[in-house]
Each structure stands twice: as C-alpha cells, then as structure tokens.
Amino acid sequence: MRNSMIIVLALFTGLYLPKQGNAQAKIGYISSQDLLALLPETRKADSSLQQLRVALIQNAQDKEAKLNADIAKFNKDSATFSEAVKTVKRQELQKAYQELSGEEQRIQEQLQQKQQELLQPIQKKANDAVQAAAKENGYGFVFEKEVLIVAPPAEDILPLVAKKLGLKLPSEAPAAKPNPTK
C-alpha cells in the first residue's frame, strides 16, 4: 500500500510540476489612484470631507471671534474689576486661547480620521476588484504602477478592473459622431 502511494505521488508530481514550472505568470500593473478616482464613491467621500472641513473651519472661526470679543470686553471692563476677578478672567481667557491654538491640529486629525473611515471600504472594493480581475484574466502578479521604478514588461489592468466594476475610463467617452451634412 505504501509503495503504491509513493508511485501515485511520483506520477502526479511528474505530471503536474513540469506544467507549473514552464508556465509564465502574467504580470500586470495598475494605478490605484487612477482606479479610486474613477469610483463614484470616492467623489462622494471627497464631497463629505470638504463639507466637514468647511464646518470645522467655521467652528474654529466662531471660537476665535468669541475669544476676541471676550478679550475686548475684558479690556473694556477690567478697570472696574477687582484684582481677584481680573486674575480669574485672565485665566479663563488664557485657557480659551490655548484651546484655540490647538484647533488647527484637531481639525487635521479629525479630517484624517474621517478620510480613513470613508476611504477604507472604497479601497477594499477597489482591491477586491483588482484581485478578481487579475484572477479572471490569469495575472499572477499585479504591481502598483506608481511604486515601480523598473519593471518587467507588463499590462495595465485598469481597463479590466474598470470593466469589472462597470466603470467607463475617461478615454472611453463616446466619440463625437461625424456630421452627415458635411
């Protein structure tokens, strides 16, 4: 029994491995940036991020305007305040100023967090489509176009992935029909 399994294994290995060794794996490349730019979800995410950016900046400007008004009020009324009241008011103004000074960094952090949240499912969709198109079309390797400095001859699989996702490439726009009256 053991000898027969060894013979079967040897026959299988002899028949299978040469085919695998001689097969040339197709190599392709794709620009993930170009692919993401084609997806309508990316435009929607960009729009949401822009709206959030505007809201956060407006909020920061409102805080700054309130601080400036509070400073002006303090400067106007400080002559009537006792030293203890002046000290408390100055501390409040300093605290508000410190909070405002970190606002730009908080805005950037919030935008980055929201961008990651919005783009993660879009990137997954794009990656899944790349993998599916590569598998369907026999590509053993797919590289990121922008990362490679030197690469073996390859094919851009962006059109295959766009087709898989039901997207039209910008160059695929319908051509203008010739005018029959000329």
JSON list of C-alpha atoms in Angstrom, two decimals:
[
{"chain": "A", "resi": 1, "resn": "MET", "atom": "CA", "xyz": [0.00, 0.00, 0.00]},
{"chain": "A", "resi": 2, "resn": "ARG", "atom": "CA", "xyz": [2.75, 2.43, 0.93]},
{"chain": "A", "resi": 3, "resn": "ASN", "atom": "CA", "xyz": [4.68, 1.70, -2.29]},
{"chain": "A", "resi": 4, "resn": "SER", "atom": "CA", "xyz": [1.60, 2.30, -4.43]},
{"chain": "A", "resi": 5, "resn": "MET", "atom": "CA", "xyz": [1.01, 5.71, -2.76]},
{"chain": "A", "resi": 6, "resn": "ILE", "atom": "CA", "xyz": [4.61, 6.68, -3.48]},
{"chain": "A", "resi": 7, "resn": "ILE", "atom": "CA", "xyz": [4.21, 5.69, -7.13]},
{"chain": "A", "resi": 8, "resn": "VAL", "atom": "CA", "xyz": [0.95, 7.65, -7.46]},
{"chain": "A", "resi": 9, "resn": "LEU", "atom": "CA", "xyz": [2.54, 10.66, -5.78]},
{"chain": "A", "resi": 10, "resn": "ALA", "atom": "CA", "xyz": [5.56, 10.43, -8.08]},
{"chain": "A", "resi": 11, "resn": "LEU", "atom": "CA", "xyz": [3.34, 10.21, -11.17]},
{"chain": "A", "resi": 12, "resn": "PHE", "atom": "CA", "xyz": [1.22, 13.16, -10.02]},
{"chain": "A", "resi": 13, "resn": "THR", "atom": "CA", "xyz": [4.30, 15.23, -9.24]},
{"chain": "A", "resi": 14, "resn": "GLY", "atom": "CA", "xyz": [5.87, 14.31, -12.57]},
{"chain": "A", "resi": 15, "resn": "LEU", "atom": "CA", "xyz": [2.76, 15.29, -14.49]},
{"chain": "A", "resi": 16, "resn": "TYR", "atom": "CA", "xyz": [1.89, 18.43, -12.57]},
{"chain": "A", "resi": 17, "resn": "LEU", "atom": "CA", "xyz": [5.17, 20.16, -11.74]},
{"chain": "A", "resi": 18, "resn": "PRO", "atom": "CA", "xyz": [6.60, 20.49, -15.24]},
{"chain": "A", "resi": 19, "resn": "LYS", "atom": "CA", "xyz": [3.46, 22.32, -16.35]},
{"chain": "A", "resi": 20, "resn": "GLN", "atom": "CA", "xyz": [3.71, 24.66, -13.39]},
{"chain": "A", "resi": 21, "resn": "GLY", "atom": "CA", "xyz": [7.43, 25.26, -13.91]},
{"chain": "A", "resi": 22, "resn": "ASN", "atom": "CA", "xyz": [7.08, 26.11, -17.59]},
{"chain": "A", "resi": 23, "resn": "ALA", "atom": "CA", "xyz": [4.03, 28.31, -17.23]},
{"chain": "A", "resi": 24, "resn": "GLN", "atom": "CA", "xyz": [4.69, 32.03, -17.50]},
{"chain": "A", "resi": 25, "resn": "ALA", "atom": "CA", "xyz": [2.81, 34.05, -14.94]},
{"chain": "A", "resi": 26, "resn": "LYS", "atom": "CA", "xyz": [1.25, 37.13, -16.49]},
{"chain": "A", "resi": 27, "resn": "ILE", "atom": "CA", "xyz": [2.41, 40.36, -14.91]},
{"chain": "A", "resi": 28, "resn": "GLY", "atom": "CA", "xyz": [0.24, 43.44, -14.74]},
{"chain": "A", "resi": 29, "resn": "TYR", "atom": "CA", "xyz": [0.19, 46.82, -13.11]},
{"chain": "A", "resi": 30, "resn": "ILE", "atom": "CA", "xyz": [-2.43, 49.30, -12.04]},
{"chain": "A", "resi": 31, "resn": "SER", "atom": "CA", "xyz": [-2.60, 52.81, -10.66]},
{"chain": "A", "resi": 32, "resn": "SER", "atom": "CA", "xyz": [-4.72, 52.59, -7.52]},
{"chain": "A", "resi": 33, "resn": "GLN", "atom": "CA", "xyz": [-5.03, 56.37, -7.54]},
{"chain": "A", "resi": 34, "resn": "ASP", "atom": "CA", "xyz": [-6.49, 56.32, -11.04]},
{"chain": "A", "resi": 35, "resn": "LEU", "atom": "CA", "xyz": [-8.85, 53.49, -10.08]},
{"chain": "A", "resi": 36, "resn": "LEU", "atom": "CA", "xyz": [-10.06, 55.26, -6.95]},
{"chain": "A", "resi": 37, "resn": "ALA", "atom": "CA", "xyz": [-10.59, 58.46, -8.94]},
{"chain": "A", "resi": 38, "resn": "LEU", "atom": "CA", "xyz": [-12.97, 56.57, -11.25]},
{"chain": "A", "resi": 39, "resn": "LEU", "atom": "CA", "xyz": [-15.21, 55.35, -8.43]},
{"chain": "A", "resi": 40, "resn": "PRO", "atom": "CA", "xyz": [-18.28, 57.49, -7.68]},
{"chain": "A", "resi": 41, "resn": "GLU", "atom": "CA", "xyz": [-17.88, 56.59, -4.00]},
{"chain": "A", "resi": 42, "resn": "THR", "atom": "CA", "xyz": [-14.57, 58.48, -3.97]},
{"chain": "A", "resi": 43, "resn": "ARG", "atom": "CA", "xyz": [-16.20, 61.65, -5.26]},
{"chain": "A", "resi": 44, "resn": "LYS", "atom": "CA", "xyz": [-18.91, 61.30, -2.62]},
{"chain": "A", "resi": 45, "resn": "ALA", "atom": "CA", "xyz": [-16.29, 60.80, 0.11]},
{"chain": "A", "resi": 46, "resn": "ASP", "atom": "CA", "xyz": [-14.34, 63.83, -1.14]},
{"chain": "A", "resi": 47, "resn": "SER", "atom": "CA", "xyz": [-17.52, 65.91, -1.01]},
{"chain": "A", "resi": 48, "resn": "SER", "atom": "CA", "xyz": [-18.25, 64.75, 2.55]},
{"chain": "A", "resi": 49, "resn": "LEU", "atom": "CA", "xyz": [-14.71, 65.58, 3.62]},
{"chain": "A", "resi": 50, "resn": "GLN", "atom": "CA", "xyz": [-14.95, 69.03, 2.07]},
{"chain": "A", "resi": 51, "resn": "GLN", "atom": "CA", "xyz": [-18.23, 69.69, 3.90]},
{"chain": "A", "resi": 52, "resn": "LEU", "atom": "CA", "xyz": [-16.67, 68.54, 7.18]},
{"chain": "A", "resi": 53, "resn": "ARG", "atom": "CA", "xyz": [-13.60, 70.74, 6.55]},
{"chain": "A", "resi": 54, "resn": "VAL", "atom": "CA", "xyz": [-15.82, 73.79, 5.99]},
{"chain": "A", "resi": 55, "resn": "ALA", "atom": "CA", "xyz": [-17.84, 73.06, 9.16]},
{"chain": "A", "resi": 56, "resn": "LEU", "atom": "CA", "xyz": [-14.72, 72.57, 11.29]},
{"chain": "A", "resi": 57, "resn": "ILE", "atom": "CA", "xyz": [-13.10, 75.74, 9.98]},
{"chain": "A", "resi": 58, "resn": "GLN", "atom": "CA", "xyz": [-16.30, 77.72, 10.58]},
{"chain": "A", "resi": 59, "resn": "ASN", "atom": "CA", "xyz": [-16.44, 76.36, 14.14]},
{"chain": "A", "resi": 60, "resn": "ALA", "atom": "CA", "xyz": [-12.82, 77.41, 14.74]},
{"chain": "A", "resi": 61, "resn": "GLN", "atom": "CA", "xyz": [-13.54, 80.88, 13.34]},
{"chain": "A", "resi": 62, "resn": "ASP", "atom": "CA", "xyz": [-16.55, 81.18, 15.63]},
{"chain": "A", "resi": 63, "resn": "LYS", "atom": "CA", "xyz": [-14.39, 80.24, 18.63]},
{"chain": "A", "resi": 64, "resn": "GLU", "atom": "CA", "xyz": [-11.78, 82.79, 17.59]},
{"chain": "A", "resi": 65, "resn": "ALA", "atom": "CA", "xyz": [-14.42, 85.51, 17.20]},
{"chain": "A", "resi": 66, "resn": "LYS", "atom": "CA", "xyz": [-15.83, 84.70, 20.65]},
{"chain": "A", "resi": 67, "resn": "LEU", "atom": "CA", "xyz": [-12.35, 84.83, 22.18]},
{"chain": "A", "resi": 68, "resn": "ASN", "atom": "CA", "xyz": [-11.65, 88.20, 20.53]},
{"chain": "A", "resi": 69, "resn": "ALA", "atom": "CA", "xyz": [-14.98, 89.54, 21.80]},
{"chain": "A", "resi": 70, "resn": "ASP", "atom": "CA", "xyz": [-14.20, 88.26, 25.31]},
{"chain": "A", "resi": 71, "resn": "ILE", "atom": "CA", "xyz": [-10.75, 89.90, 25.21]},
{"chain": "A", "resi": 72, "resn": "ALA", "atom": "CA", "xyz": [-12.25, 93.19, 24.05]},
{"chain": "A", "resi": 73, "resn": "LYS", "atom": "CA", "xyz": [-14.89, 93.01, 26.82]},
{"chain": "A", "resi": 74, "resn": "PHE", "atom": "CA", "xyz": [-12.20, 92.24, 29.39]},
{"chain": "A", "resi": 75, "resn": "ASN", "atom": "CA", "xyz": [-10.07, 95.18, 28.23]},
{"chain": "A", "resi": 76, "resn": "LYS", "atom": "CA", "xyz": [-13.10, 97.50, 28.36]},
{"chain": "A", "resi": 77, "resn": "ASP", "atom": "CA", "xyz": [-14.39, 96.37, 31.76]},
{"chain": "A", "resi": 78, "resn": "SER", "atom": "CA", "xyz": [-11.15, 95.47, 33.54]},
{"chain": "A", "resi": 79, "resn": "ALA", "atom": "CA", "xyz": [-10.83, 98.85, 35.23]},
{"chain": "A", "resi": 80, "resn": "THR", "atom": "CA", "xyz": [-13.95, 98.06, 37.26]},
{"chain": "A", "resi": 81, "resn": "PHE", "atom": "CA", "xyz": [-12.79, 94.54, 38.27]},
{"chain": "A", "resi": 82, "resn": "SER", "atom": "CA", "xyz": [-11.02, 93.68, 41.48]},
{"chain": "A", "resi": 83, "resn": "GLU", "atom": "CA", "xyz": [-7.60, 92.01, 41.18]},
{"chain": "A", "resi": 84, "resn": "ALA", "atom": "CA", "xyz": [-9.13, 88.63, 42.06]},
{"chain": "A", "resi": 85, "resn": "VAL", "atom": "CA", "xyz": [-11.74, 88.94, 39.30]},
{"chain": "A", "resi": 86, "resn": "LYS", "atom": "CA", "xyz": [-9.07, 90.10, 36.82]},
{"chain": "A", "resi": 87, "resn": "THR", "atom": "CA", "xyz": [-6.95, 87.05, 37.67]},
{"chain": "A", "resi": 88, "resn": "VAL", "atom": "CA", "xyz": [-9.86, 84.64, 37.15]},
{"chain": "A", "resi": 89, "resn": "LYS", "atom": "CA", "xyz": [-10.88, 86.32, 33.88]},
{"chain": "A", "resi": 90, "resn": "ARG", "atom": "CA", "xyz": [-7.28, 86.28, 32.59]},
{"chain": "A", "resi": 91, "resn": "GLN", "atom": "CA", "xyz": [-7.01, 82.55, 33.37]},
{"chain": "A", "resi": 92, "resn": "GLU", "atom": "CA", "xyz": [-10.27, 81.90, 31.51]},
{"chain": "A", "resi": 93, "resn": "LEU", "atom": "CA", "xyz": [-9.01, 83.87, 28.51]},
{"chain": "A", "resi": 94, "resn": "GLN", "atom": "CA", "xyz": [-5.65, 82.06, 28.55]},
{"chain": "A", "resi": 95, "resn": "LYS", "atom": "CA", "xyz": [-7.41, 78.70, 28.70]},
{"chain": "A", "resi": 96, "resn": "ALA", "atom": "CA", "xyz": [-9.64, 79.66, 25.75]},
{"chain": "A", "resi": 97, "resn": "TYR", "atom": "CA", "xyz": [-6.59, 80.88, 23.82]},
{"chain": "A", "resi": 98, "resn": "GLN", "atom": "CA", "xyz": [-4.71, 77.62, 24.45]},
{"chain": "A", "resi": 99, "resn": "GLU", "atom": "CA", "xyz": [-7.69, 75.59, 23.29]},
{"chain": "A", "resi": 100, "resn": "LEU", "atom": "CA", "xyz": [-7.94, 77.70, 20.16]},
{"chain": "A", "resi": 101, "resn": "SER", "atom": "CA", "xyz": [-4.23, 77.38, 19.41]},
{"chain": "A", "resi": 102, "resn": "GLY", "atom": "CA", "xyz": [-4.57, 73.59, 19.11]},
{"chain": "A", "resi": 103, "resn": "GLU", "atom": "CA", "xyz": [-7.68, 73.83, 16.93]},
{"chain": "A", "resi": 104, "resn": "GLU", "atom": "CA", "xyz": [-5.84, 73.55, 13.61]},
{"chain": "A", "resi": 105, "resn": "GLN", "atom": "CA", "xyz": [-4.19, 70.30, 14.67]},
{"chain": "A", "resi": 106, "resn": "ARG", "atom": "CA", "xyz": [-7.51, 68.92, 15.94]},
{"chain": "A", "resi": 107, "resn": "ILE", "atom": "CA", "xyz": [-9.13, 69.81, 12.62]},
{"chain": "A", "resi": 108, "resn": "GLN", "atom": "CA", "xyz": [-6.40, 67.96, 10.70]},
{"chain": "A", "resi": 109, "resn": "GLU", "atom": "CA", "xyz": [-6.71, 64.92, 12.98]},
{"chain": "A", "resi": 110, "resn": "GLN", "atom": "CA", "xyz": [-10.50, 64.84, 12.60]},
{"chain": "A", "resi": 111, "resn": "LEU", "atom": "CA", "xyz": [-10.23, 65.13, 8.82]},
{"chain": "A", "resi": 112, "resn": "GLN", "atom": "CA", "xyz": [-7.64, 62.35, 8.62]},
{"chain": "A", "resi": 113, "resn": "GLN", "atom": "CA", "xyz": [-9.75, 60.09, 10.80]},
{"chain": "A", "resi": 114, "resn": "LYS", "atom": "CA", "xyz": [-12.87, 60.75, 8.72]},
{"chain": "A", "resi": 115, "resn": "GLN", "atom": "CA", "xyz": [-10.90, 60.25, 5.49]},
{"chain": "A", "resi": 116, "resn": "GLN", "atom": "CA", "xyz": [-9.69, 56.84, 6.67]},
{"chain": "A", "resi": 117, "resn": "GLU", "atom": "CA", "xyz": [-13.21, 55.93, 7.75]},
{"chain": "A", "resi": 118, "resn": "LEU", "atom": "CA", "xyz": [-14.68, 56.91, 4.37]},
{"chain": "A", "resi": 119, "resn": "LEU", "atom": "CA", "xyz": [-11.92, 55.52, 2.15]},
{"chain": "A", "resi": 120, "resn": "GLN", "atom": "CA", "xyz": [-11.42, 52.14, 3.82]},
{"chain": "A", "resi": 121, "resn": "PRO", "atom": "CA", "xyz": [-14.50, 50.47, 2.25]},
{"chain": "A", "resi": 122, "resn": "ILE", "atom": "CA", "xyz": [-13.75, 52.14, -1.10]},
{"chain": "A", "resi": 123, "resn": "GLN", "atom": "CA", "xyz": [-10.17, 50.86, -1.06]},
{"chain": "A", "resi": 124, "resn": "LYS", "atom": "CA", "xyz": [-11.42, 47.38, -0.12]},
{"chain": "A", "resi": 125, "resn": "LYS", "atom": "CA", "xyz": [-13.86, 47.43, -3.04]},
{"chain": "A", "resi": 126, "resn": "ALA", "atom": "CA", "xyz": [-11.09, 48.52, -5.41]},
{"chain": "A", "resi": 127, "resn": "ASN", "atom": "CA", "xyz": [-8.67, 45.92, -4.07]},
{"chain": "A", "resi": 128, "resn": "ASP", "atom": "CA", "xyz": [-11.26, 43.14, -4.34]},
{"chain": "A", "resi": 129, "resn": "ALA", "atom": "CA", "xyz": [-11.98, 44.17, -7.94]},
{"chain": "A", "resi": 130, "resn": "VAL", "atom": "CA", "xyz": [-8.26, 44.18, -8.80]},
{"chain": "A", "resi": 131, "resn": "GLN", "atom": "CA", "xyz": [-7.83, 40.72, -7.34]},
{"chain": "A", "resi": 132, "resn": "ALA", "atom": "CA", "xyz": [-10.91, 39.38, -9.12]},
{"chain": "A", "resi": 133, "resn": "ALA", "atom": "CA", "xyz": [-9.92, 40.87, -12.49]},
{"chain": "A", "resi": 134, "resn": "ALA", "atom": "CA", "xyz": [-6.36, 39.57, -12.10]},
{"chain": "A", "resi": 135, "resn": "LYS", "atom": "CA", "xyz": [-7.60, 36.08, -11.29]},
{"chain": "A", "resi": 136, "resn": "GLU", "atom": "CA", "xyz": [-10.15, 36.04, -14.14]},
{"chain": "A", "resi": 137, "resn": "ASN", "atom": "CA", "xyz": [-7.55, 37.18, -16.64]},
{"chain": "A", "resi": 138, "resn": "GLY", "atom": "CA", "xyz": [-4.70, 34.96, -15.49]},
{"chain": "A", "resi": 139, "resn": "TYR", "atom": "CA", "xyz": [-2.43, 37.57, -13.89]},
{"chain": "A", "resi": 140, "resn": "GLY", "atom": "CA", "xyz": [-0.09, 36.03, -11.36]},
{"chain": "A", "resi": 141, "resn": "PHE", "atom": "CA", "xyz": [1.34, 39.38, -10.28]},
{"chain": "A", "resi": 142, "resn": "VAL", "atom": "CA", "xyz": [-0.12, 42.88, -10.23]},
{"chain": "A", "resi": 143, "resn": "PHE", "atom": "CA", "xyz": [2.08, 45.77, -9.15]},
{"chain": "A", "resi": 144, "resn": "GLU", "atom": "CA", "xyz": [1.28, 49.32, -8.13]},
{"chain": "A", "resi": 145, "resn": "LYS", "atom": "CA", "xyz": [2.21, 51.47, -11.12]},
{"chain": "A", "resi": 146, "resn": "GLU", "atom": "CA", "xyz": [3.47, 54.48, -9.13]},
{"chain": "A", "resi": 147, "resn": "VAL", "atom": "CA", "xyz": [5.79, 52.42, -6.91]},
{"chain": "A", "resi": 148, "resn": "LEU", "atom": "CA", "xyz": [7.79, 50.68, -9.61]},
{"chain": "A", "resi": 149, "resn": "ILE", "atom": "CA", "xyz": [10.92, 52.30, -10.96]},
{"chain": "A", "resi": 150, "resn": "VAL", "atom": "CA", "xyz": [11.88, 49.41, -13.22]},
{"chain": "A", "resi": 151, "resn": "ALA", "atom": "CA", "xyz": [9.50, 46.62, -14.07]},
{"chain": "A", "resi": 152, "resn": "PRO", "atom": "CA", "xyz": [9.31, 43.75, -16.49]},
{"chain": "A", "resi": 153, "resn": "PRO", "atom": "CA", "xyz": [7.05, 44.25, -19.48]},
{"chain": "A", "resi": 154, "resn": "ALA", "atom": "CA", "xyz": [3.52, 44.25, -18.16]},
{"chain": "A", "resi": 155, "resn": "GLU", "atom": "CA", "xyz": [0.00, 45.19, -18.94]},
{"chain": "A", "resi": 156, "resn": "ASP", "atom": "CA", "xyz": [-2.09, 47.92, -17.37]},
{"chain": "A", "resi": 157, "resn": "ILE", "atom": "CA", "xyz": [-5.11, 46.11, -15.95]},
{"chain": "A", "resi": 158, "resn": "LEU", "atom": "CA", "xyz": [-7.03, 49.32, -15.14]},
{"chain": "A", "resi": 159, "resn": "PRO", "atom": "CA", "xyz": [-9.38, 48.78, -18.11]},
{"chain": "A", "resi": 160, "resn": "LEU", "atom": "CA", "xyz": [-10.11, 45.21, -16.94]},
{"chain": "A", "resi": 161, "resn": "VAL", "atom": "CA", "xyz": [-10.86, 46.36, -13.39]},
{"chain": "A", "resi": 162, "resn": "ALA", "atom": "CA", "xyz": [-12.95, 49.30, -14.61]},
{"chain": "A", "resi": 163, "resn": "LYS", "atom": "CA", "xyz": [-14.97, 46.90, -16.76]},
{"chain": "A", "resi": 164, "resn": "LYS", "atom": "CA", "xyz": [-15.39, 44.57, -13.78]},
{"chain": "A", "resi": 165, "resn": "LEU", "atom": "CA", "xyz": [-16.77, 47.47, -11.74]},
{"chain": "A", "resi": 166, "resn": "GLY", "atom": "CA", "xyz": [-18.95, 48.75, -14.60]},
{"chain": "A", "resi": 167, "resn": "LEU", "atom": "CA", "xyz": [-16.99, 51.99, -14.92]},
{"chain": "A", "resi": 168, "resn": "LYS", "atom": "CA", "xyz": [-16.01, 53.88, -18.04]},
{"chain": "A", "resi": 169, "resn": "LEU", "atom": "CA", "xyz": [-12.49, 55.18, -18.42]},
{"chain": "A", "resi": 170, "resn": "PRO", "atom": "CA", "xyz": [-12.23, 58.84, -19.44]},
{"chain": "A", "resi": 171, "resn": "SER", "atom": "CA", "xyz": [-10.81, 57.84, -22.83]},
{"chain": "A", "resi": 172, "resn": "GLU", "atom": "CA", "xyz": [-13.84, 55.60, -23.38]},
{"chain": "A", "resi": 173, "resn": "ALA", "atom": "CA", "xyz": [-16.20, 58.55, -23.64]},
{"chain": "A", "resi": 174, "resn": "PRO", "atom": "CA", "xyz": [-18.40, 58.26, -26.69]},
{"chain": "A", "resi": 175, "resn": "ALA", "atom": "CA", "xyz": [-16.74, 59.79, -29.71]},
{"chain": "A", "resi": 176, "resn": "ALA", "atom": "CA", "xyz": [-18.45, 62.63, -31.48]},
{"chain": "A", "resi": 177, "resn": "LYS", "atom": "CA", "xyz": [-20.45, 61.33, -34.39]},
{"chain": "A", "resi": 178, "resn": "PRO", "atom": "CA", "xyz": [-19.48, 62.66, -37.79]},
{"chain": "A", "resi": 179, "resn": "ASN", "atom": "CA", "xyz": [-21.85, 65.25, -39.14]},
{"chain": "A", "resi": 180, "resn": "PRO", "atom": "CA", "xyz": [-23.52, 63.71, -42.23]},
{"chain": "A", "resi": 181, "resn": "THR", "atom": "CA", "xyz": [-24.37, 67.13, -43.68]},
{"chain": "A", "resi": 182, "resn": "LYS", "atom": "CA", "xyz": [-20.75, 67.97, -44.43]}
]
